[in-house]
Every structure is written in C-alpha cells, then in structure tokens.
Coordinates of C-alpha atoms and ligand atoms in Angstrom, one line a residue:
X27 CA 0.0 0.0 0.0
X28 CA 2.7 2.4 1.1
X29 CA 4.7 1.5 -2.1
X30 CA 1.7 2.2 -4.3
X31 CA 1.2 5.6 -2.6
X32 CA 4.9 6.4 -3.2
X33 CA 4.6 5.4 -6.8
X34 CA 1.4 7.4 -7.4
X35 CA 2.9 10.4 -5.6
X36 CA 5.9 10.1 -7.9
X37 CA 3.7 9.9 -11.0
X38 CA 1.7 12.9 -9.8
X39 CA 4.9 14.9 -9.0
X40 CA 6.3 14.2 -12.4
X41 CA 3.1 15.3 -14.2
X42 CA 2.8 18.3 -11.8
X43 CA 6.3 19.4 -12.5
X44 CA 6.9 22.5 -14.5
X45 CA 7.1 22.8 -18.3
X46 CA 10.5 22.6 -20.1
X47 CA 11.7 24.3 -23.2
X48 CA 13.8 21.4 -24.5
X49 CA 15.6 22.2 -27.8
X50 CA 15.3 25.9 -29.0
X51 CA 15.9 27.1 -32.5
X52 CA 18.1 30.3 -32.6
X53 CA 19.5 32.1 -35.7
X54 CA 22.8 30.2 -35.4
X55 CA 21.3 26.8 -34.8
X56 CA 19.7 24.7 -32.2
X57 CA 20.5 24.9 -28.4
X58 CA 19.5 22.7 -25.5
X59 CA 19.8 23.8 -21.9
X60 CA 18.9 22.2 -18.6
X61 CA 15.8 22.5 -16.5
X62 CA 16.3 23.3 -12.7
X63 CA 13.4 22.6 -10.4
X64 CA 12.7 25.6 -8.1
X65 CA 9.3 24.8 -6.4
X66 CA 6.7 22.1 -6.8
X67 CA 5.2 23.7 -9.9
X68 CA 8.1 25.9 -11.0
X69 CA 11.4 25.5 -12.7
X70 CA 14.0 27.6 -14.6
X71 CA 15.4 26.5 -17.9
X72 CA 19.0 27.5 -18.0
X73 CA 21.0 27.9 -21.2
X74 CA 24.8 28.6 -20.7
X75 CA 27.3 29.7 -23.3
X76 CA 25.2 30.5 -26.3
X77 CA 27.4 32.5 -28.9
X78 CA 26.0 35.9 -29.8
X79 CA 28.9 36.7 -32.1
X80 CA 31.9 35.1 -33.8
X81 CA 35.4 35.2 -32.2
X82 CA 36.3 38.8 -32.5
X83 CA 39.3 40.1 -34.4
X84 CA 41.7 42.1 -32.3
X85 CA 40.3 45.7 -31.8
X86 CA 37.5 45.0 -34.3
X87 CA 33.8 45.2 -33.9
X88 CA 32.0 41.9 -33.2
X89 CA 30.9 39.9 -36.3
X90 CA 27.9 37.6 -36.7
X91 CA 28.4 34.0 -35.7
X92 CA 28.6 31.6 -38.7
X93 CA 26.2 29.1 -37.0
X94 CA 26.5 25.4 -36.3
X95 CA 24.9 22.1 -37.3
X96 CA 23.0 19.8 -34.9
X97 CA 22.1 20.6 -31.3
X98 CA 24.5 22.7 -29.3
X99 CA 24.5 21.6 -25.6
X100 CA 24.2 24.9 -23.7
X101 CA 25.0 23.6 -20.2
X102 CA 28.4 25.0 -19.4
X103 CA 29.6 28.6 -19.0
X104 CA 32.1 29.6 -21.6
X105 CA 35.4 31.4 -21.1
X106 CA 35.4 34.9 -19.8
X107 CA 37.1 37.5 -22.1
X108 CA 40.8 37.6 -21.7
X109 CA 41.7 39.7 -18.6
X110 CA 44.2 40.0 -15.7
X111 CA 43.3 37.9 -12.6
X112 CA 42.2 39.7 -9.4
X113 CA 45.8 39.7 -8.1
X114 CA 47.0 40.8 -11.6
X115 CA 49.9 38.3 -11.6
X116 CA 48.7 36.6 -14.7
X117 CA 45.8 36.5 -17.2
X118 CA 42.7 34.3 -17.5
X119 CA 40.0 33.8 -20.1
X120 CA 40.2 33.7 -23.9
X121 CA 39.6 35.8 -27.0
X122 CA 36.8 33.4 -27.9
X123 CA 34.4 34.8 -25.2
X124 CA 31.3 36.4 -26.8
X125 CA 28.7 34.2 -25.2
X126 CA 25.6 34.8 -23.2
X127 CA 23.4 32.8 -20.7
X128 CA 19.6 32.7 -20.5
X129 CA 17.4 31.9 -17.5
X130 CA 13.7 31.2 -18.3
X131 CA 11.1 30.7 -15.5
X132 CA 8.5 28.0 -16.2
X133 CA 5.3 27.1 -14.5
X134 CA 3.0 24.2 -15.4
X135 CA 2.6 25.7 -18.9
X136 CA 5.4 27.0 -21.1
X137 CA 6.0 30.7 -20.6
X138 CA 5.4 33.2 -23.4
X139 CA 5.7 36.9 -23.8
X140 CA 7.8 37.4 -20.7
X141 CA 9.7 40.6 -19.9
X142 CA 13.5 40.2 -20.5
X143 CA 16.3 41.6 -18.3
X144 CA 19.8 41.7 -19.8
X145 CA 22.6 42.1 -17.2
X146 CA 26.0 43.8 -17.8
X147 CA 28.6 42.8 -15.2
X148 CA 30.9 45.3 -13.4
X149 CA 34.7 45.2 -12.9
X150 CA 36.2 48.6 -13.8
X151 CA 36.1 47.7 -17.6
X152 CA 39.2 45.6 -16.7
X153 CA 37.8 42.4 -15.1
X154 CA 34.6 40.4 -14.8
X155 CA 32.4 37.9 -16.6
X156 CA 28.7 37.0 -17.0
X157 CA 29.4 34.1 -14.5
X158 CA 31.7 36.0 -12.2
X159 CA 32.3 35.4 -8.4
X160 CA 31.2 31.9 -7.6
X161 CA 31.7 31.7 -3.9
X162 CA 29.0 29.3 -2.6
X163 CA 28.2 27.2 -5.6
X164 CA 26.5 29.4 -8.2
X165 CA 27.8 32.6 -9.7
X166 CA 26.8 35.9 -8.1
X167 CA 25.0 36.7 -11.3
X168 CA 23.1 33.4 -11.5
X169 CA 19.7 34.4 -12.8
X170 CA 17.5 31.5 -11.4
X171 CA 16.2 33.2 -8.3
X172 CA 15.4 36.5 -10.0
X173 CA 13.8 34.7 -12.9
X174 CA 11.7 32.5 -10.7
X175 CA 10.6 35.1 -8.2
X176 CA 10.0 37.9 -10.6
X177 CA 8.7 35.8 -13.5
X178 CA 11.1 37.4 -16.0
X179 CA 13.8 36.1 -18.3
X180 CA 17.3 37.0 -17.2
X181 CA 20.2 37.1 -19.7
X182 CA 23.8 37.6 -18.6
X183 CA 26.4 38.5 -21.2
X184 CA 30.2 38.6 -21.7
X185 CA 32.0 41.6 -23.3
X186 CA 35.6 42.4 -23.9
X187 CA 37.5 44.3 -21.1
X188 CA 40.9 45.7 -20.5
X189 CA 43.3 46.3 -23.3
X190 CA 41.4 44.1 -25.7
X191 CA 38.1 45.8 -25.0
X192 CA 39.0 49.5 -24.7
X193 CA 42.4 50.4 -26.2
X194 CA 42.0 53.5 -28.4
X195 CA 44.0 56.0 -30.3
X196 CA 41.2 58.5 -30.1
X197 CA 40.7 58.5 -33.9
X198 CA 39.7 56.1 -36.7
X199 CA 42.8 54.0 -36.5
X200 CA 41.8 52.4 -33.3
X201 CA 38.4 54.0 -32.3
X202 CA 38.0 52.0 -29.1
X203 CA 34.8 51.0 -27.3
X204 CA 35.0 47.3 -28.5
X205 CA 33.5 46.2 -25.2
X206 CA 30.5 48.5 -25.8
X207 CA 30.0 47.1 -29.3
X208 CA 30.0 43.6 -27.8
X209 CA 27.2 44.6 -25.4
X210 CA 25.3 46.1 -28.3
X211 CA 25.7 42.9 -30.3
X212 CA 24.5 40.9 -27.3
X213 CA 21.4 43.0 -26.8
X214 CA 20.6 42.9 -30.5
X215 CA 20.9 39.1 -30.4
X216 CA 18.4 39.0 -27.5
X217 CA 16.1 41.2 -29.5
X218 CA 16.2 38.9 -32.5
X219 CA 16.1 35.5 -30.7
X220 CA 14.4 35.8 -27.3
X221 CA 10.9 35.1 -28.6
X222 CA 11.9 31.5 -29.2
X223 CA 12.7 31.2 -25.4
X224 CA 9.3 32.7 -24.4
X225 CA 10.5 36.3 -24.1
X226 CA 8.8 39.5 -25.5
X227 CA 11.4 41.3 -27.7
X228 CA 9.5 44.6 -27.2
X229 CA 10.0 44.4 -23.4
X230 CA 13.8 44.4 -22.9
X231 CA 15.3 46.1 -19.9
X232 CA 19.1 46.3 -19.6
X233 CA 20.7 46.6 -16.1
X234 CA 24.2 46.6 -14.7
X235 CA 26.4 47.6 -11.7
X236 CA 29.5 49.8 -11.5
X237 CA 31.3 49.6 -14.9
X238 CA 28.3 47.5 -16.0
X239 CA 26.0 50.4 -15.0
X240 CA 28.2 52.9 -16.8
X241 CA 27.9 50.5 -19.8
X242 CA 24.1 50.5 -19.5
X243 CA 24.2 54.3 -19.4
X244 CA 26.4 54.4 -22.6
X245 CA 24.0 52.0 -24.3
X246 CA 21.1 54.4 -23.4
X247 CA 23.1 57.4 -24.9
X248 CA 24.3 55.7 -28.1
X249 CA 22.3 56.5 -31.2
X250 CA 22.7 52.8 -32.2
X251 CA 20.2 51.6 -29.6
X252 CA 17.1 53.6 -30.5
X253 CA 14.1 51.2 -30.1
X254 CA 16.3 48.2 -29.3
X255 CA 15.3 48.0 -25.7
X256 CA 12.7 49.8 -23.5
X257 CA 14.1 50.4 -20.1
X258 CA 17.4 50.6 -18.2
X259 CA 18.7 50.3 -14.6
X260 CA 22.0 51.6 -13.4
X261 CA 23.3 50.6 -10.0
X262 CA 26.3 52.6 -8.8
X263 CA 27.7 54.0 -12.1
X264 CA 26.8 56.2 -15.1
X265 CA 28.5 57.4 -18.2
X266 CA 29.1 60.7 -16.4
X267 CA 31.1 59.1 -13.7
X268 CA 34.7 60.5 -13.8
X269 CA 36.2 57.0 -14.0
X270 CA 33.9 55.9 -16.9
X271 CA 35.6 57.9 -19.6
X272 CA 39.1 58.2 -21.0
X273 CA 39.6 61.6 -22.5
X274 CA 43.3 61.1 -23.5
X275 CA 43.4 57.6 -25.0
X276 CA 46.5 58.1 -27.1
X277 CA 48.7 58.8 -24.1
X278 CA 47.5 55.6 -22.6
X279 CA 48.1 53.7 -25.8
X280 CA 51.7 55.0 -25.9
X281 CA 52.1 53.9 -22.3
X282 CA 50.9 50.4 -23.1
X283 CA 53.1 50.3 -26.2
X284 CA 56.1 51.1 -24.1
X285 CA 55.3 48.2 -21.8
X286 CA 55.1 45.6 -24.6
X287 CA 58.2 47.0 -26.4
X288 CA 56.2 48.6 -29.2
X289 CA 57.0 52.2 -28.6
X290 CA 58.1 54.0 -31.8
X291 CA 58.3 57.7 -32.6
X292 CA 56.3 56.8 -35.8
X293 CA 52.7 56.2 -34.7
X294 CA 51.9 54.0 -37.6
X295 CA 54.8 51.7 -36.8
X296 CA 53.8 51.7 -33.2
X297 CA 50.2 50.6 -34.1
X298 CA 51.4 47.9 -36.5
X299 CA 53.6 46.5 -33.7
X300 CA 50.7 46.6 -31.2
X301 CA 48.4 44.8 -33.7
X302 CA 51.0 42.0 -34.0
X303 CA 51.6 41.7 -30.3
X304 CA 50.6 38.8 -28.2
X305 CA 47.1 39.4 -26.6
X306 CA 48.3 38.0 -23.2
X307 CA 51.2 40.5 -23.0
X308 CA 48.9 43.4 -24.1
X309 CA 46.4 42.3 -21.4
X310 CA 49.1 42.3 -18.7
X311 CA 50.2 45.7 -19.8
X312 CA 46.8 47.0 -19.0
X313 CA 47.0 46.0 -15.3
X314 CA 46.7 48.7 -12.7
X315 CA 49.5 49.3 -10.2
X316 CA 48.1 50.4 -6.9
X317 CA 51.5 50.8 -5.4
X318 CA 52.3 53.6 -7.9
X319 CA 49.7 55.9 -6.4
X320 CA 50.0 55.3 -2.7
X321 CA 50.7 58.8 -1.3
X322 CA 50.8 60.4 -4.7
X323 CA 47.4 60.4 -6.2
X324 CA 43.9 58.8 -6.0
X325 CA 42.7 55.3 -7.1
X326 CA 40.4 56.9 -9.7
X327 CA 43.5 57.9 -11.8
X328 CA 44.3 54.2 -12.3
X329 CA 41.1 53.3 -14.0
X330 CA 42.3 54.2 -17.5
X331 CA 41.0 51.6 -19.9
X332 CA 37.5 53.0 -20.3
X333 CA 35.1 54.0 -23.0
X334 CA 35.9 57.0 -25.2
X335 CA 34.1 59.6 -27.3
X336 CA 34.6 57.9 -30.6
X337 CA 32.4 60.1 -32.8
X338 CA 30.4 57.0 -33.7
X339 CA 28.9 54.7 -31.0
X340 CA 29.4 57.6 -28.6
X341 CA 29.3 60.6 -30.9
X342 CA 29.8 63.3 -28.2
X343 CA 30.4 64.0 -24.5
X344 CA 27.9 61.8 -22.5
X345 CA 26.2 64.8 -21.0
X346 CA 25.3 66.0 -24.5
X347 CA 23.6 62.7 -25.5
X348 CA 20.6 62.5 -23.2
X349 CA 18.1 63.3 -26.0
X350 CA 18.9 59.7 -27.2
X351 CA 17.8 58.3 -23.8
X352 CA 14.5 60.2 -23.7
X353 CA 12.3 57.2 -24.6
X354 CA 13.8 54.7 -22.1
X355 CA 12.3 54.3 -18.7
X356 CA 15.2 54.7 -16.3
X357 CA 15.8 53.6 -12.7
X358 CA 19.1 54.5 -11.1
X359 CA 20.8 54.7 -7.7
X360 CA 23.9 54.3 -5.6
X361 CA 25.0 52.6 -2.4
X362 CA 25.5 54.9 0.6
X363 CA 29.2 53.9 0.9
X364 CA 30.1 53.2 -2.7
X365 CA 33.2 55.2 -2.3
X366 CA 34.4 53.6 0.9
X367 CA 36.6 50.9 -0.7
X368 CA 38.4 53.6 -2.8
X369 CA 38.6 56.0 0.2
X370 CA 40.3 53.2 2.2
X371 CA 43.1 53.1 -0.4
X372 CA 43.4 56.9 -0.8
X373 CA 43.2 57.6 2.9
X374 CA 44.1 54.4 4.8
X375 CA 43.7 55.9 8.2
X376 CA 39.9 55.9 7.9
X377 CA 39.8 52.2 8.6
X378 CA 42.5 52.3 11.3
X379 CA 42.6 53.4 14.9
X380 CA 44.7 56.4 13.9
X381 CA 42.9 59.7 13.6
X382 CA 42.3 61.0 10.1
X383 CA 43.8 64.5 9.9
X384 CA 42.4 67.6 8.2
X385 CA 45.5 67.5 5.9
X386 CA 44.5 64.1 4.8
X387 CA 41.0 65.3 3.9
X388 CA 42.5 68.2 2.0
X389 CA 45.0 65.9 0.3
X390 CA 42.1 63.7 -1.0
X391 CA 40.2 66.7 -2.3
X392 CA 43.3 68.0 -4.0
X393 CA 43.8 64.6 -5.7
X394 CA 40.2 64.3 -6.9
X395 CA 40.1 67.9 -8.2
X396 CA 43.4 68.1 -10.0
X397 CA 41.7 69.2 -13.2
X398 CA 41.0 72.6 -11.5
X399 CA 44.6 73.0 -10.2
X400 CA 44.4 73.7 -6.4
X401 CA 41.6 76.2 -6.8
X402 CA 38.8 73.9 -5.7
X403 CA 40.3 72.6 -2.4
X404 CA 39.2 75.5 -0.1
X405 CA 35.6 75.6 -1.3
X406 CA 35.2 71.8 -1.3
X407 CA 36.8 71.6 2.2
X408 CA 34.5 74.2 3.5
X409 CA 31.4 72.5 2.2
X410 CA 32.4 69.1 3.6
X411 CA 33.6 70.3 7.0
X412 CA 30.7 72.7 7.7
X413 CA 28.6 70.1 9.6
X414 CA 31.6 69.2 11.8
X415 CA 31.4 71.7 14.6
X416 CA 34.4 73.0 16.5
X417 CA 35.7 69.6 17.8
X418 CA 34.6 66.9 15.4
X419 CA 34.4 63.3 16.5
X420 CA 37.2 61.3 14.7
X421 CA 34.5 59.0 13.3
X422 CA 32.8 62.0 11.7
X423 CA 35.9 63.0 9.8
X424 CA 36.5 59.4 8.6
X425 CA 32.9 59.1 7.4
X426 CA 33.3 62.5 5.5
X427 CA 36.2 61.0 3.6
X428 CA 34.0 58.1 2.5
X429 CA 31.3 60.5 1.6
X430 CA 33.6 62.6 -0.5
X431 CA 34.6 59.6 -2.6
X432 CA 31.0 58.4 -2.8
X433 CA 29.8 61.8 -4.0
X434 CA 32.5 62.4 -6.5
X435 CA 32.7 58.9 -8.1
X436 CA 29.1 57.8 -7.9
X437 CA 26.4 59.8 -6.2
X438 CA 26.7 63.2 -7.9
X439 CA 27.1 61.8 -11.5
X440 CA 24.1 59.6 -10.9
X441 CA 22.0 62.6 -9.7
X442 CA 23.0 64.6 -12.8
X443 CA 22.1 61.6 -15.1
X444 CA 18.7 61.3 -13.4
X445 CA 18.0 65.0 -13.9
X446 CA 19.2 65.0 -17.5
X447 CA 17.0 62.0 -18.1
X448 CA 13.9 63.4 -16.3
X449 CA 14.4 66.8 -18.0
X450 CA 14.5 65.3 -21.5
X451 CA 11.8 62.6 -21.4
X452 CA 8.5 62.8 -23.0
X453 CA 6.5 60.1 -21.3
X454 CA 9.3 57.8 -20.1
X455 CA 9.6 57.4 -16.4
X456 CA 12.5 58.1 -14.0
X457 CA 13.2 56.6 -10.5
X458 CA 15.9 57.2 -8.0
X459 CA 17.1 55.2 -5.0
X460 CA 19.8 55.1 -2.2
X461 CA 20.7 51.6 -1.0
X462 CA 22.0 51.8 2.6
X463 CA 21.7 48.3 4.1
X464 CA 24.4 47.8 6.9
X465 CA 27.5 46.1 5.4
X466 CA 28.0 42.4 5.8
X467 CA 31.7 42.6 5.4
X468 CA 33.2 42.0 8.9
X469 CA 35.9 44.2 10.5
X470 CA 34.9 47.6 9.3
X471 CA 34.2 50.5 11.7
X472 CA 30.6 51.0 12.8
X473 CA 29.9 54.0 10.6
X474 CA 30.4 52.0 7.4
X475 CA 27.0 51.3 5.6
X476 CA 26.5 49.7 2.1
X477 CA 29.8 49.0 0.3
X478 CA 30.2 49.1 -3.4
X479 CA 28.5 46.0 -4.9
X480 CA 26.8 44.9 -1.7
X481 CA 23.4 45.4 -3.4
X482 CA 24.0 42.6 -5.9
X483 CA 23.7 39.6 -3.5
X484 CA 20.1 40.8 -2.6
X485 CA 19.1 41.5 -6.2
X486 CA 20.2 38.1 -7.4
X487 CA 18.4 36.4 -4.5
X488 CA 21.4 34.9 -2.6
X489 CA 19.6 35.0 0.8
X490 CA 17.1 32.6 -0.8
X491 CA 19.6 30.5 -2.7
X492 CA 22.0 30.1 0.3
X493 CA 19.7 30.7 3.3
X494 CA 22.2 29.4 5.9
X495 CA 24.5 32.4 5.5
X496 CA 21.7 35.0 5.7
X497 CA 19.1 36.1 8.2
X498 CA 15.3 36.7 7.6
X499 CA 15.9 40.4 7.3
X500 CA 18.2 39.8 4.3
X501 CA 15.4 37.7 2.6
X502 CA 13.0 40.6 3.2
X503 CA 15.3 43.0 1.5
X504 CA 16.0 40.5 -1.4
X505 CA 12.3 40.1 -1.9
X506 CA 11.7 43.9 -2.1
X507 CA 14.5 44.5 -4.6
X508 CA 13.4 41.6 -6.9
X509 CA 9.8 42.9 -6.7
X510 CA 10.7 46.5 -7.6
X511 CA 13.2 45.6 -10.3
X512 CA 11.1 43.0 -12.1
X513 CA 7.9 45.1 -11.8
X514 CA 9.9 47.9 -13.5
X515 CA 11.0 45.6 -16.2
X516 CA 7.4 44.4 -16.8
X517 CA 5.6 47.8 -16.8
X518 CA 8.2 50.7 -16.5
X519 CA 6.8 51.3 -13.0
X520 CA 8.4 49.5 -10.0
X521 CA 5.1 49.6 -8.1
X522 CA 3.0 47.8 -10.8
X523 CA 3.4 44.3 -11.9
X524 CA 3.2 40.8 -10.6
X525 CA 4.9 41.4 -7.3
X526 CA 3.7 43.3 -4.2
X527 CA 6.0 46.1 -3.0
X528 CA 6.3 47.4 0.6
X529 CA 5.7 51.1 -0.3
X530 CA 4.9 53.2 -3.4
X531 CA 8.1 54.5 -5.0
X532 CA 7.3 58.0 -6.5
X533 CA 8.6 59.1 -9.9
X534 CA 11.6 61.5 -10.1
X535 CA 10.6 64.4 -12.3
X536 CA 11.9 67.7 -13.6
X537 CA 10.5 69.5 -10.6
X538 CA 10.4 66.9 -7.8
X539 CA 13.3 64.7 -6.9
X540 CA 12.1 61.9 -4.5
X541 CA 14.2 58.8 -3.9
X542 CA 13.6 55.5 -2.1
X543 CA 15.9 54.4 0.6
X544 CA 16.4 50.7 0.2
X545 CA 17.2 48.4 3.2
X546 CA 15.4 45.6 5.1
X547 CA 12.8 48.0 6.6
X548 CA 11.0 49.8 3.8
X549 CA 7.9 51.8 4.7
X550 CA 6.2 55.1 3.8
X551 CA 9.0 57.0 5.6
X552 CA 11.6 55.4 3.2
X553 CA 10.7 58.1 0.6
X554 CA 12.8 61.3 0.9
X555 CA 13.6 64.2 -1.4
X556 CA 16.6 65.9 -2.9
X557 CA 19.4 63.4 -2.1
X558 CA 22.4 65.2 -0.7
X559 CA 21.4 68.3 -2.6
X560 CA 23.9 70.6 -0.9
X561 CA 26.7 68.5 -2.1
X562 CA 25.2 67.9 -5.5
X563 CA 24.8 71.6 -5.9
X564 CA 28.4 72.3 -4.8
X565 CA 29.8 69.9 -7.5
X566 CA 27.4 70.8 -10.3
X567 CA 27.4 74.6 -9.8
X568 CA 30.3 76.0 -7.7
X569 CA 32.9 73.4 -8.7
X570 CA 32.0 73.0 -12.3
X571 CA 32.2 76.8 -12.9
X572 CA 35.9 76.9 -11.8
X573 CA 38.2 77.0 -14.8
X574 CA 40.0 73.8 -15.7
X575 CA 43.8 73.9 -16.0
X576 CA 45.5 72.3 -18.9
X577 CA 46.5 68.7 -18.2
X578 CA 50.0 67.8 -18.9
X579 CA 50.9 64.2 -19.9
Ligands
NAG606 C1 5.5 44.1 -21.7 O1 5.0 43.0 -20.8 C2 3.8 43.3 -20.1 C3 3.5 42.1 -19.2 O2 3.7 40.9 -19.9 C4 2.7 43.6 -21.0 O3 1.6 44.0 -20.2 C5 3.1 44.8 -21.9 O4 2.1 45.0 -22.9 C6 4.4 44.4 -22.6 N1 4.8 45.5 -23.5 C7 4.9 45.4 -24.8 C8 5.4 46.7 -25.5 O5 4.7 44.4 -25.4
NAG607 C1 18.5 67.2 -22.6 O1 19.7 66.5 -22.9 C2 20.7 67.4 -23.5 C3 21.8 66.5 -23.9 O2 21.4 65.7 -24.9 C4 21.1 68.5 -22.5 O3 22.0 69.3 -23.1 C5 19.8 69.2 -22.2 O4 20.2 70.1 -21.1 C6 18.7 68.3 -21.7 N1 17.5 69.1 -21.6 C7 17.0 69.5 -20.5 C8 15.7 70.2 -20.5 O5 17.6 69.3 -19.4
NAG608 C1 49.3 55.3 13.4 O1 49.7 55.8 14.6 C2 50.9 55.2 15.1 C3 51.1 55.7 16.5 O2 50.9 57.1 16.6 C4 52.0 55.6 14.1 O3 53.2 54.9 14.6 C5 51.7 55.1 12.7 O4 52.7 55.5 11.8 C6 50.3 55.6 12.3 N1 50.0 55.0 11.0 C7 49.5 55.7 10.0 C8 49.2 55.0 8.8 O5 49.4 56.9 10.0
NAG609 C1 16.6 69.9 -14.9 O1 15.5 70.8 -14.8 C2 15.4 71.5 -13.6 C3 14.1 72.3 -13.7 O2 14.1 73.2 -14.8 C4 16.6 72.3 -13.3 O3 16.5 72.9 -12.1 C5 17.8 71.4 -13.3 O4 19.0 72.2 -13.2 C6 17.9 70.6 -14.6 N1 19.0 69.7 -14.5 C7 19.9 69.5 -15.4 C8 21.0 68.6 -15.1 O5 19.9 70.1 -16.5

C-alpha cells in the first residue's frame, strides 16, 4: 500500500512538475539547456554559453556567428574574455568569449511573452564575466532566483574588457569601445532571438552595476540603440562618472606600447607593432599598479582603460547625448558607501585606529580635483567640513572621507544623469534610490554602511539560494528588490506588476526629486527628497564653474 502511494505520488509529482523548453531554435542553430526545479510547480530553464557573435578580431567590432549544425549543448559557462586575474599576476580567459546565458522561468505551462532583463557585469572595464564570483556554488549573477521570483527572463552577457576591450588612439585608426560594441551585439541578439525562449522582444530592460552600470548608461546614450530596448537600470555608475571615460586615450596607448616593447616615434609603426603583439602581453600591460599611487594620487586615476568619445557609437560627451535616452524608462541609484573601498586606499587611516587629519582630507580633495589646479580645495573643504562643529568626532571625519569619494565617483554623477533623463523625457519614467543596508563585510568601523557591490547579493536572491549564511531580514530585502526591479522591467513602474512592494516609489521628475531608501525596513518613511542636494549643488554649480587647468601628460 505504502509502495503504491509512493509510486502514485511520484507519477503525480512528475506530471505536476513544470514545463520545459527542450531544444530551442536560434538564428545560429539549435541549443539545448537544462531545467532546474525551483518549487513544486516551477522550474527555470538555464542555457549557458550561447554564442551571440563570432570570435572577434583584435580591436575589431564583433561579427555575426557563422552558426552550427546539430544541437549545441548549452549547459556550461564559456570562457570569460581575456583579462588579468584579481591579483593581476597573470591572465585568465580567452579571446573566444562572446557568449551569453539565459534563465527562463517556467510554471505548469510553457512561458510566453515574458519581460526580459539583460545584465551587464561590473569590474572597472578591466575584469569580470557573466558568470563571475562563484563563492558558494552558483555565480553571483546566476539568474535563477530573480527569474523564478520575478517571472522574467534573465540574460547575462560577456563583453571584452581591459586592453582588448578598450584600447583606443582617439581616432579612426583604433576607435576603441570594443566592449560597448559587444554589449550592443548581445542586446541585438536577444532582441532577434528571445521570442523562441518565451520572451517579449519589445519588453527588454538592460541593467548593470559599476562599470556595467556605466555601460548601461552608454547604451542608453548611443544613437545605435534607438528602439532596441525599452528600459534601463544603473546601479552605482553612469557614463558621467569621472572613472567611466578616457579623455586622452592616445597617451594611454603609448604607455601600453612602451610596456610591450612597441613604442616607436612613428605612430603608424607603433600601431602595426601593437596589432602584431601577443594578446596576453597586451592584457598584462593594462593592469593597474596600486603601489604607484600610494601617497601620490587617487585610485580613480588608475582606471584608465575605459570608453571614449569615438564620434560613432558615442558621438559626443555623454552629458550632451541625453536626447537619445529620452524614450527609455530609467531607474538609477547608488549605495551609501560606494566610495568607501576607494577611500580606504586613498586615505588608509579611515579604517584604522589612527585619527584622520584635516590635511589628509584636503589631500584627498586635491587629488580628486586636479583638473582645477588647487583652486577647488578650499571651497570643497568648507562644504564638507561645515557640519563638523568645532571639535569633530574622529569618526565623523572618517565618514566624511568616504562621503567625498562616494559623492565624487558615484552619487553626484548619478543625480546629474537622473536630472538630465527626467528633464529630457516625454512620457518615459525616472526613478531614484539610495541603498543603505548595513554592510555584511566583517571588520569595518561602525559608521560603514553599504559598500560598493553589496546590493547585488540581494538583487540576485542569494539570501534565498543560500539561506544558511543570511538572516530573515536579508530575505525581506532581497524580496523587495526583486519585486521593484522586475515590476519595473514588466511595466516601467516599479510599483506595478506581478509582485507586491512594501511602499509606493514615486517618480523622479523635472520638478520633484524623490528617492527611495532601500534596506530591510521599507515603509512610507523610506521616501525622501533631494538626495544630498547641498553636495550635488556644490559639485554641479560651484565646482564646475571653476576653470580647468591644462592637463600635462
Ligand atoms: C510588456 O509586458 C507586459 C507584461 O507581460 C505587457 O503588459 C506589456 O504590454 C508588454 N509591453 C509590450 C510593449 O509588449
Ligand atoms: C536634454 O539633454 C541634452 C543633452 O542631450 C542636454 O544638453 C539638455 O540640457 C537636456 N534638456 C533638459 C531640458 O535638461
Ligand atoms: C598610526 O599611529 C601610530 C602611533 O601614533 C604611528 O606609529 C603610525 O605610523 C600611524 N599610522 C599611519 C598609517 O598613520
Ligand atoms: C533639470 O531641470 C530642472 C528644472 O528646470 C533644473 O532645475 C535642473 O537644473 C535641470 N537639471 C539639469 C542637469 O539640467
């Protein structure tokens, strides 16, 4: 009797289980992924390593893939694009790297017409991959939880980084932005093929974090993406971030040429030599040397291999391209301590017992504002020290250092992008947030809140996927973020869709600048206005009206 029950239960479970896509026809050929059970009636079809372009030529735009015969097993992630390792002692990855991964949620019937979210990874345009950071099993960017809980298709894509992705001469010889072209090719592939996976090609949202967010921002501003996607989300980075653009690419190209033995006084000969050089050596030559700047500059100066104004994909300065972004719904925000990790390198005393001195604060300001000579330091110092009082607590000074880096590198550029978007739209929506969940990284002083990249574990549902290393409050936060993000992808409004949200998130407009503070306790009082407007006004008005000095190389 018991046996029979077990058998019957088995039969029922099998028939009750979710639908599967099986083999899918794409433009290049057939692919077959793997179905992962999530709940009793739900699963996620996962396709790993589908090529969206051919192996790219060195410093060339991506080309269409020639296709394949038979069924391609899409069950393993492919190589990341050639890059230095985290410790920068060697390289990893390959030039054959233009692949994407697809996560499709299924219920008892096959999904159709789902919203699609395409993720661009971060890593300073130097590192990273669509399947990066696998610490407890799955990659940080594994799309299963988001797809299942938000009922959206998640796509994660590779793009070229470092020397192979962003070297440029600043002219037509080596225009640069190869990594941005890869992203564009991936989004175009999704647009052409996602219907066969149950997606709605008219409902694509692109999202990304850090350099991936700056990339999303560039894709919004490029004239090549009109009508290709509908919405965009930038987390902790925009094209206006000072680290997201290289305004003197030729000087950098010469520096890299020197490192690989290609420096020649004749530029044509130098470029011929670079084109014949070994990709591994070129990639190593693009590494950043933190020791070089200790005590002499700021980390930001090291992030050199970045997008450029190429007169084509990016036809002009990013701030002059917001008319191209007017039709996309846009959601953007920063973490409250995005700059802390950089501040800790530039002013190490903030994370030590030692006091942080006024001179160190001024030194940081002077490093960040070099382009204005020394003219900006007194005014910037007076703005940031004005809340201190006569005998500031040492912790207050340290937190100010983190705030300065957060404002300069992330928060202020994001506020400008939000305003330029809201001021230019006709009908598209704009939303702003501040993520300030307490940090989970042990050992930092009490005043440290949300570090750079700490938002990602919640968005990708890690508190559900690996519940043992999180508390219930982390699952609350994760649920809120997935709900707001996937509602936005579905309707352009984070409040409306298939998921309930804890409080309404009002639109950011030309005349009202509300933002939602995101942590594990979201309520009506989580909506505030005019995020750090005194500081935003200082940088956008007082600071930007100071004359720039000529940069010497
Ligand atoms: C996007 O998807 C939502 C939900 O499936 C649907 O209501 C909406 O009409 C779609 N938009 C377009 C342009 O197809
Ligand atoms: C719209 O964007 C352009 C850049 O494309 C910018 O110059 C302009 O100031 C923006 N318009 C408004 C009303 O802010
Ligand atoms: C911290 O303070 C100690 C003792 O005053 C001093 O020896 C040390 O050099 C300081 N470290 C830094 C990084 O300033
Ligand atoms: C956007 O428009 C508002 C209202 O006219 C204005 O105050 C603000 O400076 C504009 N922002 C930008 C970045 O142009």
